[in-house]
Amino acid sequence: MENVTIHGIKSNPYPTGEVPPEELGSRAGHHRARDYARYERYERENPALDSETHDAAHARYTNETHGIKRGQNVFQGVVRVSTPDLHKPDMLHTIYLALFKHMMDWIQGVLKRRGPQKAVNDAWKALPPYAGLFVPKKAYTEVTEWQGKEMRNLGRCLLAVLAVALRQPDSTWMQPFRRALTCVRSLLDFTIMAQYRSHTPEAISYMEEYATQFHETKDIFLEFRISKQTQEKADELRKELRRQRA
Amino acid sequence: MRERVPPSQRRRIRDDHREEENDQRMEFIHSKSNFNFVKMHLISHFRHHIYMFGNIPMYFTEYGELAHKEQIKDGWRGSNEIDAARQILSSYSRQHAIRMRILNFQCLQRAGADLTTEVVEHLEKTRPTPTPPAHRRSLKGRRDNIHDVVHFRRACDMSPQTIWRELIRYSRLSLPPERRLLENLSILRALPVELLTQLEIPVLAFQESGVYDIHRARCTGARLFCNQTSRNDCVWILASGENMYCALRGRLPARLIALFQNPVRLYAAGYCLSPRRGSIHALGRLPTTIGLRRCGNRSAQRHYPGAHNCGYWDDHRPGASDTGDRAALACQLSDRFTHV
């Protein structure tokens, strides 16, 4: 949330570049970096954004799509400060508390639908102690709040737990499970590579590969990204279909 | 009149409908759902960031969140909670300034600068960083009514010959010459002994300098432990010098049946139940325990009776099924803790 204030943007849009919301999930290529001087110019040229002129409407549209908040920004006009570059990749909030958490939701979704949820919980609880590893005492579903440290631990042992629990799926679920495991693995590998203290071009290319693989295989979890509205609409659709048949 | 449809066909039609419904629903969900959230896209910047600014752990916010405790919360606790903001701000900066000053003085002192006696005195008294408390092994749970070897053997139900033989053997093999026991039966008989039930072993946490995990080795003999069955942990003992037992380097897996202490600080002992004979095999100092955790391995329990509390790592390689291999494997594990 600090970013939002510093960057002078609304709470949802992307901080460093002008990535349209519908492309956030894809592995999109280059996007124009945010240029605050340009935004300022827009504002100066269209002082009456609330008016009904064509230009104002255009500017409003631009602001809307780029998620810019009108008004002063802390770093506005400061020489040699590039606001979009202020954003630094942060493992804690980007990966441990965001992507891992999402991923666990998806995995829970898969397991709930068709999977050995109990086996996963058992494997989770039976983890042996190991130096530097925090041994979980509760099953995953019993824990309500997750700290960054716990999420990091989870990242360490998650793949092993899933591999143990899903080792003998029935034939129809073989393929989805394998794909899901690949997806989880590539994200975990990516995380591990990102934690390296020094890199070679080769290591970075590995990291990129894992990220690509993650994006390629993540569609297996697509149905668990369902929003409430979509859920409602889908239910309505089904009802409609039944009514037609009756 | 409506045509009658046989039940099997009806069921088939119903199933078909349901499948169609599900397919349509899935299609709809897939078309409407997406992965479009900000953090999904953020990971694509990592590569560029590494090239521009160096590794990513440098920018972890975890450190900042940890600093919150020292810089803000401790300051708040130290304040009188009235107009606390100023006190919090000054508290940390004061601590920081004092630490910096002490470091400066120390640096000057090392460079041979001329400091006043007051400053030198102060420097000797204070340390810029608090030293972590020294952790020592501690024996706990002293049992009453046991004063010498005779009482001790009665409590543990062992023959005196075994105890004396093993005591002498142990003192010859692993004690330094100046601390060896006198091999005189009457002296040994009168040797004062305390019997205890628990040894706490601090083990330095992995990659940490001041954080210790406390491993507890317990032996309750035939007594109950926490209203459950008795507990006699499986441990590694240092039974002799490093050149013995080849890969095990003087260590033996053992079941702890007694912990005792005497004036020569021969203070912990375990007995190895040899896999074949089940007889008392060795007496030794306790180097460490390896992970006290249920292992649930049948064959391990067969080889080491009561091994349910041994952190025993079983590997499923086909060639590794004999005890020797396993013991070596477990020994490698215990090597992580050789500093104990």
GROMACS .gro file of N, CA, C and O in nm, chain B residues 184-286:
model
  412
  430ASN      N    1   4.093  -4.978   4.107
  430ASN     CA    2   4.097  -5.050   4.233
  430ASN      C    3   3.952  -5.073   4.276
  430ASN      O    4   3.873  -4.979   4.284
  431LEU      N    5   3.918  -5.196   4.299
  431LEU     CA    6   3.778  -5.229   4.321
  431LEU      C    7   3.718  -5.157   4.440
  431LEU      O    8   3.606  -5.107   4.435
  432SER      N    9   3.796  -5.146   4.547
  432SER     CA   10   3.741  -5.084   4.667
  432SER      C   11   3.717  -4.934   4.644
  432SER      O   12   3.621  -4.877   4.695
  433ILE      N   13   3.805  -4.872   4.565
  433ILE     CA   14   3.784  -4.730   4.536
  433ILE      C   15   3.661  -4.714   4.445
  433ILE      O   16   3.577  -4.628   4.465
  434LEU      N   17   3.654  -4.801   4.347
  434LEU     CA   18   3.540  -4.794   4.256
  434LEU      C   19   3.408  -4.815   4.330
  434LEU      O   20   3.308  -4.750   4.302
  435ARG      N   21   3.415  -4.907   4.425
  435ARG     CA   22   3.294  -4.938   4.501
  435ARG      C   23   3.246  -4.814   4.579
  435ARG      O   24   3.126  -4.792   4.590
  436ALA      N   25   3.342  -4.735   4.624
  436ALA     CA   26   3.305  -4.619   4.704
  436ALA      C   27   3.286  -4.493   4.621
  436ALA      O   28   3.263  -4.385   4.675
  437LEU      N   29   3.298  -4.509   4.490
  437LEU     CA   30   3.290  -4.392   4.401
  437LEU      C   31   3.153  -4.323   4.416
  437LEU      O   32   3.050  -4.387   4.398
  438PRO      N   33   3.151  -4.194   4.452
  438PRO     CA   34   3.020  -4.129   4.466
  438PRO      C   35   2.954  -4.108   4.329
  438PRO      O   36   3.022  -4.071   4.233
  439VAL      N   37   2.829  -4.133   4.325
  439VAL     CA   38   2.758  -4.128   4.197
  439VAL      C   39   2.621  -4.062   4.218
  439VAL      O   40   2.557  -4.084   4.319
  440GLU      N   41   2.582  -3.980   4.121
  440GLU     CA   42   2.446  -3.927   4.122
  440GLU      C   43   2.375  -3.980   3.999
  440GLU      O   44   2.430  -3.977   3.889
  441LEU      N   45   2.253  -4.023   4.018
  441LEU     CA   46   2.177  -4.073   3.903
  441LEU      C   47   2.075  -3.968   3.862
  441LEU      O   48   2.007  -3.909   3.945
  442LEU      N   49   2.066  -3.943   3.732
  442LEU     CA   50   1.976  -3.838   3.684
  442LEU      C   51   1.890  -3.891   3.571
  442LEU      O   52   1.917  -3.998   3.516
  443THR      N   53   1.789  -3.815   3.539
  443THR     CA   54   1.696  -3.868   3.438
  443THR      C   55   1.693  -3.788   3.308
  443THR      O   56   1.636  -3.832   3.211
  444GLN      N   57   1.753  -3.671   3.308
  444GLN     CA   58   1.741  -3.592   3.185
  444GLN      C   59   1.868  -3.514   3.158
  444GLN      O   60   1.927  -3.457   3.249
  445LEU      N   61   1.909  -3.511   3.033
  445LEU     CA   62   2.023  -3.429   2.995
  445LEU      C   63   1.979  -3.335   2.883
  445LEU      O   64   1.923  -3.378   2.782
  446GLU      N   65   2.001  -3.206   2.907
  446GLU     CA   66   1.967  -3.108   2.803
  446GLU      C   67   2.092  -3.074   2.725
  446GLU      O   68   2.191  -3.030   2.784
  447ILE      N   69   2.085  -3.093   2.597
  447ILE     CA   70   2.202  -3.067   2.515
  447ILE      C   71   2.171  -2.951   2.421
  447ILE      O   72   2.083  -2.963   2.334
  448PRO      N   73   2.237  -2.838   2.437
  448PRO     CA   74   2.213  -2.729   2.343
  448PRO      C   75   2.286  -2.757   2.212
  448PRO      O   76   2.404  -2.789   2.213
  449VAL      N   77   2.215  -2.749   2.103
  449VAL     CA   78   2.276  -2.770   1.972
  449VAL      C   79   2.257  -2.642   1.894
  449VAL      O   80   2.145  -2.591   1.883
  450LEU      N   81   2.366  -2.589   1.844
  450LEU     CA   82   2.359  -2.463   1.771
  450LEU      C   83   2.269  -2.480   1.650
  450LEU      O   84   2.283  -2.576   1.574
  451ALA      N   85   2.174  -2.389   1.634
  451ALA     CA   86   2.081  -2.401   1.521
  451ALA      C   87   2.157  -2.381   1.392
  451ALA      O   88   2.259  -2.312   1.386
  452PHE      N   89   2.106  -2.441   1.288
  452PHE     CA   90   2.171  -2.440   1.159
  452PHE      C   91   2.192  -2.297   1.109
  452PHE      O   92   2.100  -2.218   1.108
  453GLN      N   93   2.313  -2.266   1.073
  453GLN     CA   94   2.350  -2.134   1.020
  453GLN      C   95   2.317  -2.019   1.113
  453GLN      O   96   2.288  -1.909   1.069
  454GLU      N   97   2.318  -2.045   1.243
  454GLU     CA   98   2.294  -1.937   1.338
  454GLU      C   99   2.414  -1.929   1.431
  454GLU      O  100   2.489  -2.024   1.445
  455SER      N  101   2.427  -1.815   1.497
  455SER     CA  102   2.540  -1.806   1.589
  455SER      C  103   2.494  -1.805   1.734
  455SER      O  104   2.564  -1.857   1.819
  456GLY      N  105   2.381  -1.747   1.763
  456GLY     CA  106   2.342  -1.739   1.904
  456GLY      C  107   2.215  -1.816   1.938
  456GLY      O  108   2.163  -1.802   2.047
  457VAL      N  109   2.165  -1.893   1.844
  457VAL     CA  110   2.038  -1.960   1.868
  457VAL      C  111   2.062  -2.109   1.885
  457VAL      O  112   2.130  -2.172   1.806
  458TYR      N  113   2.007  -2.159   1.994
  458TYR     CA  114   2.030  -2.301   2.022
  458TYR      C  115   1.899  -2.377   2.022
  458TYR      O  116   1.797  -2.327   2.070
  459ASP      N  117   1.905  -2.497   1.967
  459ASP     CA  118   1.793  -2.590   1.988
  459ASP      C  119   1.832  -2.676   2.107
  459ASP      O  120   1.947  -2.719   2.117
  460ILE      N  121   1.737  -2.697   2.197
  460ILE     CA  122   1.769  -2.782   2.312
  460ILE      C  123   1.718  -2.923   2.282
  460ILE      O  124   1.599  -2.944   2.261
  461HIS      N  125   1.809  -3.016   2.277
  461HIS     CA  126   1.769  -3.156   2.262
  461HIS      C  127   1.765  -3.219   2.401
  461HIS      O  128   1.860  -3.202   2.477
  462ARG      N  129   1.660  -3.290   2.429
  462ARG     CA  130   1.651  -3.352   2.561
  462ARG      C  131   1.664  -3.503   2.550
  462ARG      O  132   1.588  -3.565   2.477
  463ALA      N  133   1.761  -3.557   2.621
  463ALA     CA  134   1.774  -3.702   2.624
  463ALA      C  135   1.721  -3.748   2.759
  463ALA      O  136   1.767  -3.700   2.863
  464ARG      N  137   1.626  -3.838   2.756
  464ARG     CA  138   1.565  -3.879   2.882
  464ARG      C  139   1.581  -4.028   2.902
  464ARG      O  140   1.580  -4.106   2.808
  465CYS      N  141   1.595  -4.066   3.028
  465CYS     CA  142   1.584  -4.208   3.058
  465CYS      C  143   1.513  -4.218   3.192
  465CYS      O  144   1.555  -4.160   3.290
  466THR      N  145   1.404  -4.287   3.192
  466THR     CA  146   1.329  -4.299   3.317
  466THR      C  147   1.337  -4.440   3.373
  466THR      O  148   1.269  -4.471   3.469
  467GLY      N  149   1.415  -4.525   3.311
  467GLY     CA  150   1.424  -4.663   3.357
  467GLY      C  151   1.290  -4.731   3.341
  467GLY      O  152   1.226  -4.721   3.237
  468ALA      N  153   1.247  -4.795   3.447
  468ALA     CA  154   1.117  -4.863   3.439
  468ALA      C  155   1.003  -4.770   3.480
  468ALA      O  156   0.887  -4.807   3.471
  469ARG      N  157   1.038  -4.649   3.526
  469ARG     CA  158   0.933  -4.558   3.573
  469ARG      C  159   0.853  -4.502   3.458
  469ARG      O  160   0.901  -4.491   3.345
  470LEU      N  161   0.733  -4.458   3.491
  470LEU     CA  162   0.649  -4.400   3.387
  470LEU      C  163   0.697  -4.258   3.355
  470LEU      O  164   0.759  -4.192   3.437
  471PHE      N  165   0.667  -4.215   3.235
  471PHE     CA  166   0.702  -4.079   3.196
  471PHE      C  167   0.575  -4.007   3.152
  471PHE      O  168   0.507  -4.052   3.060
  472CYS      N  169   0.542  -3.899   3.221
  472CYS     CA  170   0.420  -3.823   3.191
  472CYS      C  171   0.298  -3.914   3.188
  472CYS      O  172   0.215  -3.906   3.096
  473ASN      N  173   0.288  -4.004   3.282
  473ASN     CA  174   0.177  -4.098   3.289
  473ASN      C  175   0.163  -4.188   3.166
  473ASN      O  176   0.060  -4.247   3.142
  474GLN      N  177   0.268  -4.189   3.085
  474GLN     CA  178   0.268  -4.281   2.971
  474GLN      C  179   0.367  -4.392   3.005
  474GLN      O  180   0.407  -4.405   3.120
  475THR      N  181   0.406  -4.466   2.903
  475THR     CA  182   0.507  -4.568   2.929
  475THR      C  183   0.641  -4.501   2.958
  475THR      O  184   0.658  -4.382   2.938
  476SER      N  185   0.734  -4.583   3.002
  476SER     CA  186   0.864  -4.525   3.036
  476SER      C  187   0.934  -4.479   2.909
  476SER      O  188   0.901  -4.521   2.800
  477ARG      N  189   1.029  -4.390   2.927
  477ARG     CA  190   1.095  -4.337   2.807
  477ARG      C  191   1.246  -4.351   2.822
  477ARG      O  192   1.306  -4.297   2.914
  478ASN      N  193   1.304  -4.425   2.730
  478ASN     CA  194   1.449  -4.437   2.724
  478ASN      C  195   1.493  -4.406   2.583
  478ASN      O  196   1.475  -4.488   2.493
  479ASP      N  197   1.548  -4.288   2.563
  479ASP     CA  198   1.576  -4.243   2.428
  479ASP      C  199   1.690  -4.319   2.364
  479ASP      O  200   1.779  -4.369   2.432
  480CYS      N  201   1.685  -4.323   2.233
  480CYS     CA  202   1.797  -4.377   2.159
  480CYS      C  203   1.892  -4.263   2.127
  480CYS      O  204   1.848  -4.159   2.081
  481VAL      N  205   2.015  -4.284   2.153
  481VAL     CA  206   2.112  -4.176   2.138
  481VAL      C  207   2.239  -4.230   2.074
  481VAL      O  208   2.256  -4.349   2.058
  482TRP      N  209   2.324  -4.138   2.036
  482TRP     CA  210   2.459  -4.176   1.997
  482TRP      C  211   2.548  -4.152   2.117
  482TRP      O  212   2.541  -4.047   2.178
  483ILE      N  213   2.631  -4.251   2.149
  483ILE     CA  214   2.726  -4.227   2.257
  483ILE      C  215   2.868  -4.236   2.202
  483ILE      O  216   2.895  -4.305   2.105
  484LEU      N  217   2.957  -4.161   2.264
  484LEU     CA  218   3.100  -4.170   2.232
  484LEU      C  219   3.157  -4.278   2.321
  484LEU      O  220   3.187  -4.254   2.436
  485ALA      N  221   3.171  -4.397   2.267
  485ALA     CA  222   3.212  -4.508   2.351
  485ALA      C  223   3.363  -4.522   2.359
  485ALA      O  224   3.416  -4.579   2.453
  486SER      N  225   3.433  -4.471   2.260
  486SER     CA  226   3.579  -4.479   2.268
  486SER      C  227   3.640  -4.376   2.175
  486SER      O  228   3.570  -4.288   2.125
  487GLY      N  229   3.770  -4.388   2.153
  487GLY     CA  230   3.841  -4.289   2.072
  487GLY      C  231   3.795  -4.290   1.927
  487GLY      O  232   3.723  -4.380   1.883
  488GLU      N  233   3.839  -4.191   1.853
  488GLU     CA  234   3.792  -4.171   1.716
  488GLU      C  235   3.831  -4.283   1.622
  488GLU      O  236   3.774  -4.299   1.515
  489ASN      N  237   3.938  -4.362   1.661
  489ASN     CA  238   3.985  -4.463   1.567
  489ASN      C  239   3.906  -4.593   1.576
  489ASN      O  240   3.931  -4.686   1.499
  490MET      N  241   3.813  -4.599   1.667
  490MET     CA  242   3.737  -4.723   1.683
  490MET      C  243   3.611  -4.723   1.597
  490MET      O  244   3.560  -4.619   1.558
  491TYR      N  245   3.560  -4.839   1.569
  491TYR     CA  246   3.436  -4.861   1.494
  491TYR      C  247   3.436  -4.791   1.358
  491TYR      O  248   3.336  -4.736   1.315
  492CYS      N  249   3.547  -4.791   1.293
  492CYS     CA  250   3.569  -4.732   1.159
  492CYS      C  251   3.481  -4.610   1.131
  492CYS      O  252   3.503  -4.504   1.187
  493ALA      N  253   3.382  -4.625   1.045
  493ALA     CA  254   3.308  -4.506   1.000
  493ALA      C  255   3.233  -4.438   1.113
  493ALA      O  256   3.202  -4.319   1.105
  494LEU      N  257   3.204  -4.512   1.216
  494LEU     CA  258   3.129  -4.452   1.326
  494LEU      C  259   3.217  -4.364   1.414
  494LEU      O  260   3.169  -4.289   1.498
  495ARG      N  261   3.347  -4.377   1.398
  495ARG     CA  262   3.445  -4.294   1.471
  495ARG      C  263   3.416  -4.288   1.621
  495ARG      O  264   3.395  -4.182   1.678
  496GLY      N  265   3.413  -4.404   1.679
  496GLY     CA  266   3.399  -4.411   1.823
  496GLY      C  267   3.258  -4.396   1.875
  496GLY      O  268   3.235  -4.403   1.994
  497ARG      N  269   3.164  -4.374   1.783
  497ARG     CA  270   3.026  -4.359   1.829
  497ARG      C  271   2.951  -4.489   1.814
  497ARG      O  272   2.979  -4.569   1.726
  498LEU      N  273   2.854  -4.505   1.899
  498LEU     CA  274   2.767  -4.621   1.887
  498LEU      C  275   2.623  -4.577   1.910
  498LEU      O  276   2.597  -4.491   1.993
  499PRO      N  277   2.531  -4.634   1.837
  499PRO     CA  278   2.392  -4.608   1.869
  499PRO      C  279   2.356  -4.685   1.995
  499PRO      O  280   2.397  -4.799   2.011
  500ALA      N  281   2.286  -4.621   2.084
  500ALA     CA  282   2.262  -4.689   2.211
  500ALA      C  283   2.127  -4.648   2.265
  500ALA      O  284   2.069  -4.547   2.226
  501ARG      N  285   2.080  -4.728   2.354
  501ARG     CA  286   1.958  -4.691   2.422
  501ARG      C  287   1.997  -4.642   2.560
  501ARG      O  288   2.069  -4.710   2.633
  502LEU      N  289   1.952  -4.526   2.593
  502LEU     CA  290   1.996  -4.463   2.716
  502LEU      C  291   1.923  -4.527   2.833
  502LEU      O  292   1.800  -4.523   2.839
  503ILE      N  293   1.999  -4.592   2.922
  503ILE     CA  294   1.927  -4.646   3.038
  503ILE      C  295   1.969  -4.582   3.168
  503ILE      O  296   1.903  -4.599   3.269
  504ALA      N  297   2.075  -4.507   3.165
  504ALA     CA  298   2.110  -4.436   3.288
  504ALA      C  299   2.196  -4.316   3.256
  504ALA      O  300   2.279  -4.320   3.166
  505LEU      N  301   2.172  -4.209   3.329
  505LEU     CA  302   2.259  -4.092   3.320
  505LEU      C  303   2.318  -4.074   3.458
  505LEU      O  304   2.244  -4.065   3.555
  506PHE      N  305   2.449  -4.073   3.467
  506PHE     CA  306   2.503  -4.052   3.601
  506PHE      C  307   2.624  -3.961   3.597
  506PHE      O  308   2.683  -3.936   3.494
  507GLN      N  309   2.655  -3.913   3.713
  507GLN     CA  310   2.759  -3.811   3.724
  507GLN      C  311   2.844  -3.847   3.844
  507GLN      O  312   2.792  -3.894   3.945
  508ASN      N  313   2.974  -3.827   3.831
  508ASN     CA  314   3.058  -3.847   3.949
  508ASN      C  315   3.171  -3.745   3.949
  508ASN      O  316   3.182  -3.667   3.855
  509PRO      N  317   3.255  -3.742   4.051
  509PRO     CA  318   3.352  -3.633   4.061
  509PRO      C  319   3.446  -3.621   3.941
  509PRO      O  320   3.496  -3.514   3.914
  510VAL      N  321   3.473  -3.729   3.870
  510VAL     CA  322   3.562  -3.713   3.754
  510VAL      C  323   3.485  -3.663   3.632
  510VAL      O  324   3.537  -3.660   3.522
  511ARG      N  325   3.363  -3.622   3.656
  511ARG     CA  326   3.277  -3.570   3.550
  511ARG      C  327   3.267  -3.665   3.432
  511ARG      O  328   3.268  -3.627   3.315
  512LEU      N  329   3.257  -3.792   3.468
  512LEU     CA  330   3.226  -3.892   3.368
  512LEU      C  331   3.075  -3.894   3.369
  512LEU      O  332   3.014  -3.966   3.444
  513TYR      N  333   3.016  -3.800   3.299
  513TYR     CA  334   2.884  -3.769   3.347
  513TYR      C  335   2.765  -3.824   3.271
  513TYR      O  336   2.652  -3.805   3.312
  514ALA      N  337   2.785  -3.887   3.164
  514ALA     CA  338   2.667  -3.942   3.101
  514ALA      C  339   2.699  -4.078   3.045
  514ALA      O  340   2.811  -4.104   3.004
  515ALA      N  341   2.605  -4.163   3.048
  515ALA     CA  342   2.634  -4.297   3.003
  515ALA      C  343   2.516  -4.356   2.930
  515ALA      O  344   2.402  -4.326   2.958
  516GLY      N  345   2.546  -4.438   2.835
  516GLY     CA  346   2.440  -4.509   2.767
  516GLY      C  347   2.486  -4.651   2.745
  516GLY      O  348   2.604  -4.682   2.756
  517TYR      N  349   2.396  -4.736   2.720
  517TYR     CA  350   2.434  -4.872   2.690
  517TYR      C  351   2.391  -4.905   2.551
  517TYR      O  352   2.280  -4.874   2.510
  518CYS      N  353   2.480  -4.966   2.479
  518CYS     CA  354   2.442  -5.009   2.346
  518CYS      C  355   2.387  -5.149   2.354
  518CYS      O  356   2.450  -5.238   2.407
  519LEU      N  357   2.268  -5.165   2.306
  519LEU     CA  358   2.214  -5.300   2.297
  519LEU      C  359   2.257  -5.353   2.162
  519LEU      O  360   2.215  -5.301   2.059
  520SER      N  361   2.343  -5.448   2.164
  520SER     CA  362   2.394  -5.492   2.035
  520SER      C  363   2.281  -5.565   1.962
  520SER      O  364   2.198  -5.632   2.023
  521PRO      N  365   2.273  -5.546   1.831
  521PRO     CA  366   2.159  -5.597   1.756
  521PRO      C  367   2.136  -5.746   1.774
  521PRO      O  368   2.024  -5.792   1.774
  522ARG      N  369   2.243  -5.821   1.788
  522ARG     CA  370   2.223  -5.965   1.789
  522ARG      C  371   2.196  -6.020   1.930
  522ARG      O  372   2.101  -6.090   1.953
  523ARG      N  373   2.281  -5.983   2.022
  523ARG     CA  374   2.272  -6.051   2.150
  523ARG      C  375   2.183  -5.981   2.252
  523ARG      O  376   2.140  -6.040   2.349
  524GLY      N  377   2.159  -5.853   2.228
  524GLY     CA  378   2.076  -5.782   2.324
  524GLY      C  379   2.145  -5.764   2.457
  524GLY      O  380   2.083  -5.745   2.560
  525SER      N  381   2.278  -5.770   2.454
  525SER     CA  382   2.349  -5.759   2.581
  525SER      C  383   2.409  -5.619   2.596
  525SER      O  384   2.420  -5.544   2.500
  526ILE      N  385   2.446  -5.586   2.716
  526ILE     CA  386   2.510  -5.457   2.740
  526ILE      C  387   2.644  -5.455   2.669
  526ILE      O  388   2.723  -5.548   2.679
  527HIS      N  389   2.671  -5.352   2.598
  527HIS     CA  390   2.784  -5.356   2.509
  527HIS      C  391   2.884  -5.246   2.538
  527HIS      O  392   3.003  -5.266   2.531
  528ALA      N  393   2.836  -5.130   2.567
  528ALA     CA  394   2.932  -5.022   2.584
  528ALA      C  395   2.879  -4.913   2.676
  528ALA      O  396   2.759  -4.896   2.691
  529LEU      N  397   2.972  -4.841   2.731
  529LEU     CA  398   2.939  -4.730   2.818
  529LEU      C  399   3.009  -4.609   2.761
  529LEU      O  400   3.123  -4.618   2.719
  530GLY      N  401   2.943  -4.498   2.753
  530GLY     CA  402   3.014  -4.386   2.691
  530GLY      C  403   2.955  -4.252   2.726
  530GLY      O  404   2.848  -4.242   2.786
  531ARG      N  405   3.028  -4.150   2.687
  531ARG     CA  406   2.981  -4.015   2.706
  531ARG      C  407   2.880  -3.987   2.595
  531ARG      O  408   2.890  -4.040   2.485
  532LEU      N  409   2.786  -3.901   2.626
  532LEU     CA  410   2.681  -3.874   2.529
  532LEU      C  411   2.723  -3.759   2.440
  532LEU      O  412   2.732  -3.646   2.486
   0.00000   0.00000   0.00000
